[in-house]
């Protein structure tokens, strides 16, 4: 996840009145919580001050998991040990042995059901959109339409994060390639 090292993006996020990030295929929540974690480290005191991470997915089951906000040790294996301090270990009942993110992080992420192929209810612009590892589900033509809609929804600094093996080549010319980031969270 490269948001922590992208100074242009961070500067743009700091300047924007409402900080808005969209994790558009969020699965059980690791992606939006990773974004929240990195933003919290990079821009202290940011979360909770008119900043919001919208996390959406098509799959109701993964969203239910995300809203339960319980993660096994294995599912957090890729997170740096320093960052694991943000999680607390449950010591009884349903949460026993499971990890839960801090209240501050939890409150910075809003989970919603959304099919990327349907109409989008959001208005206004986003500072960054994450559309990672979901393109495989769409034809090239659908991807073209998707990227056009994403470009319309981004602010002046259009920052779009794709998966490691995904690309905009021959799909949309409204973006410039910025950098290849590591696959780690
Ligand atoms: C491989 S996961 C990627 C998760 C996360 N973005 C990441 O990179 O770790 C793909 C996710 O895309 C979601 N998905 C598939 N088709 C979708 C659609 N049409 N609209 C929204 N989400 C979709 C799936 O439910 C799944 O959670």
mmCIF file of C-alpha atoms and ligand atoms in Angstrom:
data_model
loop_
_atom_site.group_PDB
_atom_site.id
_atom_site.type_symbol
_atom_site.label_atom_id
_atom_site.label_comp_id
_atom_site.label_asym_id
_atom_site.label_seq_id
_atom_site.Cartn_x
_atom_site.Cartn_y
_atom_site.Cartn_z
ATOM 1 C CA UNK A 1 0.000 0.000 0.000
ATOM 2 C CA UNK A 2 1.721 3.130 -1.147
ATOM 3 C CA UNK A 3 -0.437 5.964 0.134
ATOM 4 C CA UNK A 4 1.945 6.633 3.035
ATOM 5 C CA UNK A 5 4.796 7.507 0.703
ATOM 6 C CA UNK A 6 2.870 9.485 -1.906
ATOM 7 C CA UNK A 7 3.567 13.056 -0.777
ATOM 8 C CA UNK A 8 1.558 14.711 -3.577
ATOM 9 C CA UNK A 9 -1.501 12.740 -2.605
ATOM 10 C CA UNK A 10 -1.004 13.380 1.097
ATOM 11 C CA UNK A 11 -0.573 17.105 0.454
ATOM 12 C CA UNK A 12 -3.785 17.110 -1.568
ATOM 13 C CA UNK A 13 -5.596 15.202 1.177
ATOM 14 C CA UNK A 14 -4.342 17.658 3.808
ATOM 15 C CA UNK A 15 -5.576 20.604 1.728
ATOM 16 C CA UNK A 16 -9.011 19.241 0.932
ATOM 17 C CA UNK A 17 -11.717 20.342 3.359
ATOM 18 C CA UNK A 18 -13.407 16.973 3.522
ATOM 19 C CA UNK A 19 -11.024 14.056 3.192
ATOM 20 C CA UNK A 20 -12.710 11.316 1.247
ATOM 21 C CA UNK A 21 -11.314 8.002 0.125
ATOM 22 C CA UNK A 22 -13.179 5.156 -1.518
ATOM 23 C CA UNK A 23 -12.176 1.516 -1.238
ATOM 24 C CA UNK A 24 -14.403 0.217 -4.014
ATOM 25 C CA UNK A 25 -14.047 -3.560 -3.590
ATOM 26 C CA UNK A 26 -13.173 -3.739 0.073
ATOM 27 C CA UNK A 27 -13.626 -7.481 0.756
ATOM 28 C CA UNK A 28 -13.722 -8.168 4.527
ATOM 29 C CA UNK A 29 -12.242 -4.769 5.379
ATOM 30 C CA UNK A 30 -8.468 -5.194 5.477
ATOM 31 C CA UNK A 31 -8.032 -2.720 2.624
ATOM 32 C CA UNK A 32 -10.002 0.216 4.111
ATOM 33 C CA UNK A 33 -8.557 -0.376 7.573
ATOM 34 C CA UNK A 34 -5.043 -0.471 6.108
ATOM 35 C CA UNK A 35 -5.764 2.857 4.409
ATOM 36 C CA UNK A 36 -7.100 4.275 7.680
ATOM 37 C CA UNK A 37 -4.013 3.041 9.530
ATOM 38 C CA UNK A 38 -1.591 4.592 7.062
ATOM 39 C CA UNK A 39 -3.492 7.877 6.993
ATOM 40 C CA UNK A 40 -3.516 8.004 10.769
ATOM 41 C CA UNK A 41 0.264 7.583 10.805
ATOM 42 C CA UNK A 42 0.927 9.995 7.949
ATOM 43 C CA UNK A 43 -1.481 12.744 8.983
ATOM 44 C CA UNK A 44 -1.804 12.627 12.772
ATOM 45 C CA UNK A 45 -5.120 13.762 14.200
ATOM 46 C CA UNK A 46 -6.658 13.504 10.760
ATOM 47 C CA UNK A 47 -9.159 10.735 11.367
ATOM 48 C CA UNK A 48 -12.438 11.869 12.806
ATOM 49 C CA UNK A 49 -11.895 15.440 11.566
ATOM 50 C CA UNK A 50 -14.180 15.476 8.601
ATOM 51 C CA UNK A 51 -12.456 12.537 6.993
ATOM 52 C CA UNK A 52 -14.189 9.431 5.808
ATOM 53 C CA UNK A 53 -13.233 6.211 4.078
ATOM 54 C CA UNK A 54 -16.113 4.739 2.145
ATOM 55 C CA UNK A 55 -15.716 0.966 1.808
ATOM 56 C CA UNK A 56 -18.034 -0.846 -0.593
ATOM 57 C CA UNK A 57 -18.370 -4.324 -1.994
ATOM 58 C CA UNK A 58 -20.865 -6.363 -3.970
ATOM 59 C CA UNK A 59 -20.749 -9.343 -1.622
ATOM 60 C CA UNK A 60 -23.016 -9.060 1.433
ATOM 61 C CA UNK A 61 -21.137 -11.834 3.250
ATOM 62 C CA UNK A 62 -17.778 -10.069 3.111
ATOM 63 C CA UNK A 63 -19.464 -6.837 4.184
ATOM 64 C CA UNK A 64 -21.028 -8.611 7.175
ATOM 65 C CA UNK A 65 -17.546 -9.870 8.072
ATOM 66 C CA UNK A 66 -16.135 -6.364 7.679
ATOM 67 C CA UNK A 67 -18.812 -4.899 9.936
ATOM 68 C CA UNK A 68 -18.145 -7.560 12.613
ATOM 69 C CA UNK A 69 -14.578 -6.286 12.538
ATOM 70 C CA UNK A 70 -12.955 -9.449 13.887
ATOM 71 C CA UNK A 71 -9.720 -10.650 12.344
ATOM 72 C CA UNK A 72 -7.711 -13.784 13.007
ATOM 73 C CA UNK A 73 -3.957 -13.545 13.563
ATOM 74 C CA UNK A 74 -3.439 -15.252 10.185
ATOM 75 C CA UNK A 75 -5.493 -12.666 8.307
ATOM 76 C CA UNK A 76 -3.273 -9.904 9.767
ATOM 77 C CA UNK A 77 -0.007 -11.696 9.024
ATOM 78 C CA UNK A 78 0.989 -9.146 6.350
ATOM 79 C CA UNK A 79 0.630 -6.176 8.709
ATOM 80 C CA UNK A 80 3.812 -4.789 10.249
ATOM 81 C CA UNK A 81 4.076 -5.688 13.978
ATOM 82 C CA UNK A 82 4.209 -1.976 14.931
ATOM 83 C CA UNK A 83 0.842 -1.449 13.310
ATOM 84 C CA UNK A 84 -0.698 -4.411 15.092
ATOM 85 C CA UNK A 85 -0.756 -2.248 18.232
ATOM 86 C CA UNK A 86 -3.858 -0.634 16.745
ATOM 87 C CA UNK A 87 -5.696 -3.928 17.202
ATOM 88 C CA UNK A 88 -6.979 -5.291 20.492
ATOM 89 C CA UNK A 89 -7.336 -8.984 21.213
ATOM 90 C CA UNK A 90 -10.761 -10.163 22.406
ATOM 91 C CA UNK A 91 -10.632 -12.191 25.618
ATOM 92 C CA UNK A 92 -14.056 -13.774 25.730
ATOM 93 C CA UNK A 93 -17.193 -14.769 23.824
ATOM 94 C CA UNK A 94 -17.363 -14.347 20.083
ATOM 95 C CA UNK A 95 -14.246 -12.204 20.080
ATOM 96 C CA UNK A 96 -12.005 -14.618 21.932
ATOM 97 C CA UNK A 97 -8.561 -14.706 20.312
ATOM 98 C CA UNK A 98 -9.724 -12.448 17.492
ATOM 99 C CA UNK A 99 -8.308 -9.023 16.754
ATOM 100 C CA UNK A 100 -10.382 -5.872 16.537
ATOM 101 C CA UNK A 101 -9.329 -2.491 15.183
ATOM 102 C CA UNK A 102 -9.301 0.570 17.430
ATOM 103 C CA UNK A 103 -12.495 2.548 17.817
ATOM 104 C CA UNK A 104 -10.947 5.544 16.054
ATOM 105 C CA UNK A 105 -10.125 3.504 12.962
ATOM 106 C CA UNK A 106 -13.474 1.744 13.047
ATOM 107 C CA UNK A 107 -15.332 5.029 13.138
ATOM 108 C CA UNK A 108 -13.384 6.376 10.177
ATOM 109 C CA UNK A 109 -14.656 3.662 7.813
ATOM 110 C CA UNK A 110 -18.228 3.374 6.540
ATOM 111 C CA UNK A 111 -19.207 0.072 4.902
ATOM 112 C CA UNK A 112 -21.896 -0.005 2.216
ATOM 113 C CA UNK A 113 -23.180 -2.476 -0.335
ATOM 114 C CA UNK A 114 -22.463 -1.396 -3.897
ATOM 115 C CA UNK A 115 -22.208 -3.136 -7.245
ATOM 116 C CA UNK A 116 -19.660 -1.215 -9.295
ATOM 117 C CA UNK A 117 -21.763 -1.896 -12.369
ATOM 118 C CA UNK A 118 -24.853 -0.177 -10.923
ATOM 119 C CA UNK A 119 -25.558 3.521 -10.483
ATOM 120 C CA UNK A 120 -23.400 5.118 -7.784
ATOM 121 C CA UNK A 121 -25.178 7.161 -5.115
ATOM 122 C CA UNK A 122 -22.064 9.168 -4.158
ATOM 123 C CA UNK A 123 -21.628 12.759 -5.219
ATOM 124 C CA UNK A 124 -18.764 15.192 -4.709
ATOM 125 C CA UNK A 125 -15.172 14.300 -5.326
ATOM 126 C CA UNK A 126 -12.807 11.798 -3.738
ATOM 127 C CA UNK A 127 -9.133 12.369 -2.947
ATOM 128 C CA UNK A 128 -8.286 8.801 -3.823
ATOM 129 C CA UNK A 129 -10.045 5.711 -5.069
ATOM 130 C CA UNK A 130 -8.836 2.167 -4.549
ATOM 131 C CA UNK A 131 -10.053 -0.242 -7.208
ATOM 132 C CA UNK A 132 -7.722 -3.141 -6.580
ATOM 133 C CA UNK A 133 -7.964 -6.716 -7.728
ATOM 134 C CA UNK A 134 -11.516 -6.447 -8.978
ATOM 135 C CA UNK A 135 -10.977 -5.807 -12.693
ATOM 136 C CA UNK A 136 -10.793 -9.519 -13.332
ATOM 137 C CA UNK A 137 -14.583 -9.636 -12.981
ATOM 138 C CA UNK A 138 -15.167 -7.172 -15.818
ATOM 139 C CA UNK A 139 -14.802 -7.217 -19.584
ATOM 140 C CA UNK A 140 -12.527 -4.609 -21.199
ATOM 141 C CA UNK A 141 -15.586 -2.612 -22.220
ATOM 142 C CA UNK A 142 -16.926 -2.636 -18.665
ATOM 143 C CA UNK A 143 -13.482 -1.569 -17.396
ATOM 144 C CA UNK A 144 -13.501 1.377 -19.838
ATOM 145 C CA UNK A 145 -16.867 2.545 -18.509
ATOM 146 C CA UNK A 146 -15.730 1.991 -14.917
ATOM 147 C CA UNK A 147 -12.553 4.081 -15.283
ATOM 148 C CA UNK A 148 -14.460 6.908 -16.968
ATOM 149 C CA UNK A 149 -16.864 7.011 -14.032
ATOM 150 C CA UNK A 150 -13.983 6.845 -11.552
ATOM 151 C CA UNK A 151 -12.173 9.728 -13.290
ATOM 152 C CA UNK A 152 -15.352 11.827 -13.033
ATOM 153 C CA UNK A 153 -15.507 11.178 -9.291
ATOM 154 C CA UNK A 154 -11.918 12.094 -8.445
ATOM 155 C CA UNK A 155 -10.701 15.523 -7.346
ATOM 156 C CA UNK A 156 -8.014 17.665 -8.978
ATOM 157 C CA UNK A 157 -5.222 15.260 -8.043
ATOM 158 C CA UNK A 158 -6.742 12.139 -9.488
ATOM 159 C CA UNK A 159 -5.269 9.308 -7.536
ATOM 160 C CA UNK A 160 -6.363 5.824 -8.406
ATOM 161 C CA UNK A 161 -4.834 2.707 -6.868
ATOM 162 C CA UNK A 162 -5.017 -0.500 -8.856
ATOM 163 C CA UNK A 163 -3.834 -4.006 -8.064
ATOM 164 C CA UNK A 164 -0.277 -5.070 -8.749
ATOM 165 C CA UNK A 165 -1.023 -6.680 -12.099
ATOM 166 C CA UNK A 166 -3.748 -4.271 -13.233
ATOM 167 C CA UNK A 167 -3.338 -1.443 -15.697
ATOM 168 C CA UNK A 168 -5.165 1.369 -17.471
ATOM 169 C CA UNK A 169 -3.308 0.847 -20.725
ATOM 170 C CA UNK A 170 -5.660 1.324 -23.685
ATOM 171 C CA UNK A 171 -8.553 1.805 -21.281
ATOM 172 C CA UNK A 172 -8.421 5.443 -20.201
ATOM 173 C CA UNK A 173 -6.152 8.382 -21.021
ATOM 174 C CA UNK A 174 -7.308 10.696 -18.222
ATOM 175 C CA UNK A 175 -4.730 9.239 -15.810
ATOM 176 C CA UNK A 176 -0.958 9.399 -15.727
ATOM 177 C CA UNK A 177 1.035 6.488 -14.477
ATOM 178 C CA UNK A 178 2.569 7.561 -11.158
ATOM 179 C CA UNK A 179 4.385 4.672 -9.541
ATOM 180 C CA UNK A 180 4.412 0.999 -8.953
ATOM 181 C CA UNK A 181 3.953 0.242 -5.276
ATOM 182 C CA UNK A 182 4.701 -2.796 -3.218
ATOM 183 C CA UNK A 183 2.038 -5.455 -2.799
ATOM 184 C CA UNK A 184 2.306 -5.366 1.012
ATOM 185 C CA UNK A 185 -0.374 -3.736 3.172
HETATM 186 C C1 LIG B 1 -9.963 -10.191 -4.815
HETATM 187 S S1 LIG B 1 -11.027 -9.188 -3.841
HETATM 188 C C2 LIG B 1 -10.098 -7.696 -3.722
HETATM 189 C C3 LIG B 1 -10.133 -7.102 -2.349
HETATM 190 C C4 LIG B 1 -9.250 -5.865 -2.113
HETATM 191 N N1 LIG B 1 -9.564 -4.786 -3.030
HETATM 192 C C5 LIG B 1 -7.793 -6.228 -2.212
HETATM 193 O O1 LIG B 1 -7.149 -5.909 -3.212
HETATM 194 O O2 LIG B 1 -7.266 -6.836 -1.279
HETATM 195 C C6 LIG B 1 -12.273 -8.785 -5.028
HETATM 196 C C7 LIG B 1 -13.520 -8.156 -4.398
HETATM 197 O O3 LIG B 1 -14.285 -7.570 -5.449
HETATM 198 C C8 LIG B 1 -15.659 -7.726 -5.143
HETATM 199 N N2 LIG B 1 -16.452 -7.548 -6.369
HETATM 200 C C9 LIG B 1 -16.561 -8.382 -7.430
HETATM 201 N N3 LIG B 1 -17.380 -7.860 -8.355
HETATM 202 C C10 LIG B 1 -17.796 -6.672 -7.872
HETATM 203 C C11 LIG B 1 -18.684 -5.665 -8.353
HETATM 204 N N4 LIG B 1 -19.305 -5.792 -9.540
HETATM 205 N N5 LIG B 1 -18.905 -4.575 -7.592
HETATM 206 C C12 LIG B 1 -18.277 -4.447 -6.382
HETATM 207 N N6 LIG B 1 -17.435 -5.362 -5.870
HETATM 208 C C13 LIG B 1 -17.204 -6.461 -6.602
HETATM 209 C C14 LIG B 1 -15.712 -9.146 -4.554
HETATM 210 O O4 LIG B 1 -16.874 -9.334 -3.779
HETATM 211 C C15 LIG B 1 -14.436 -9.178 -3.724
HETATM 212 O O5 LIG B 1 -14.660 -8.816 -2.384
#
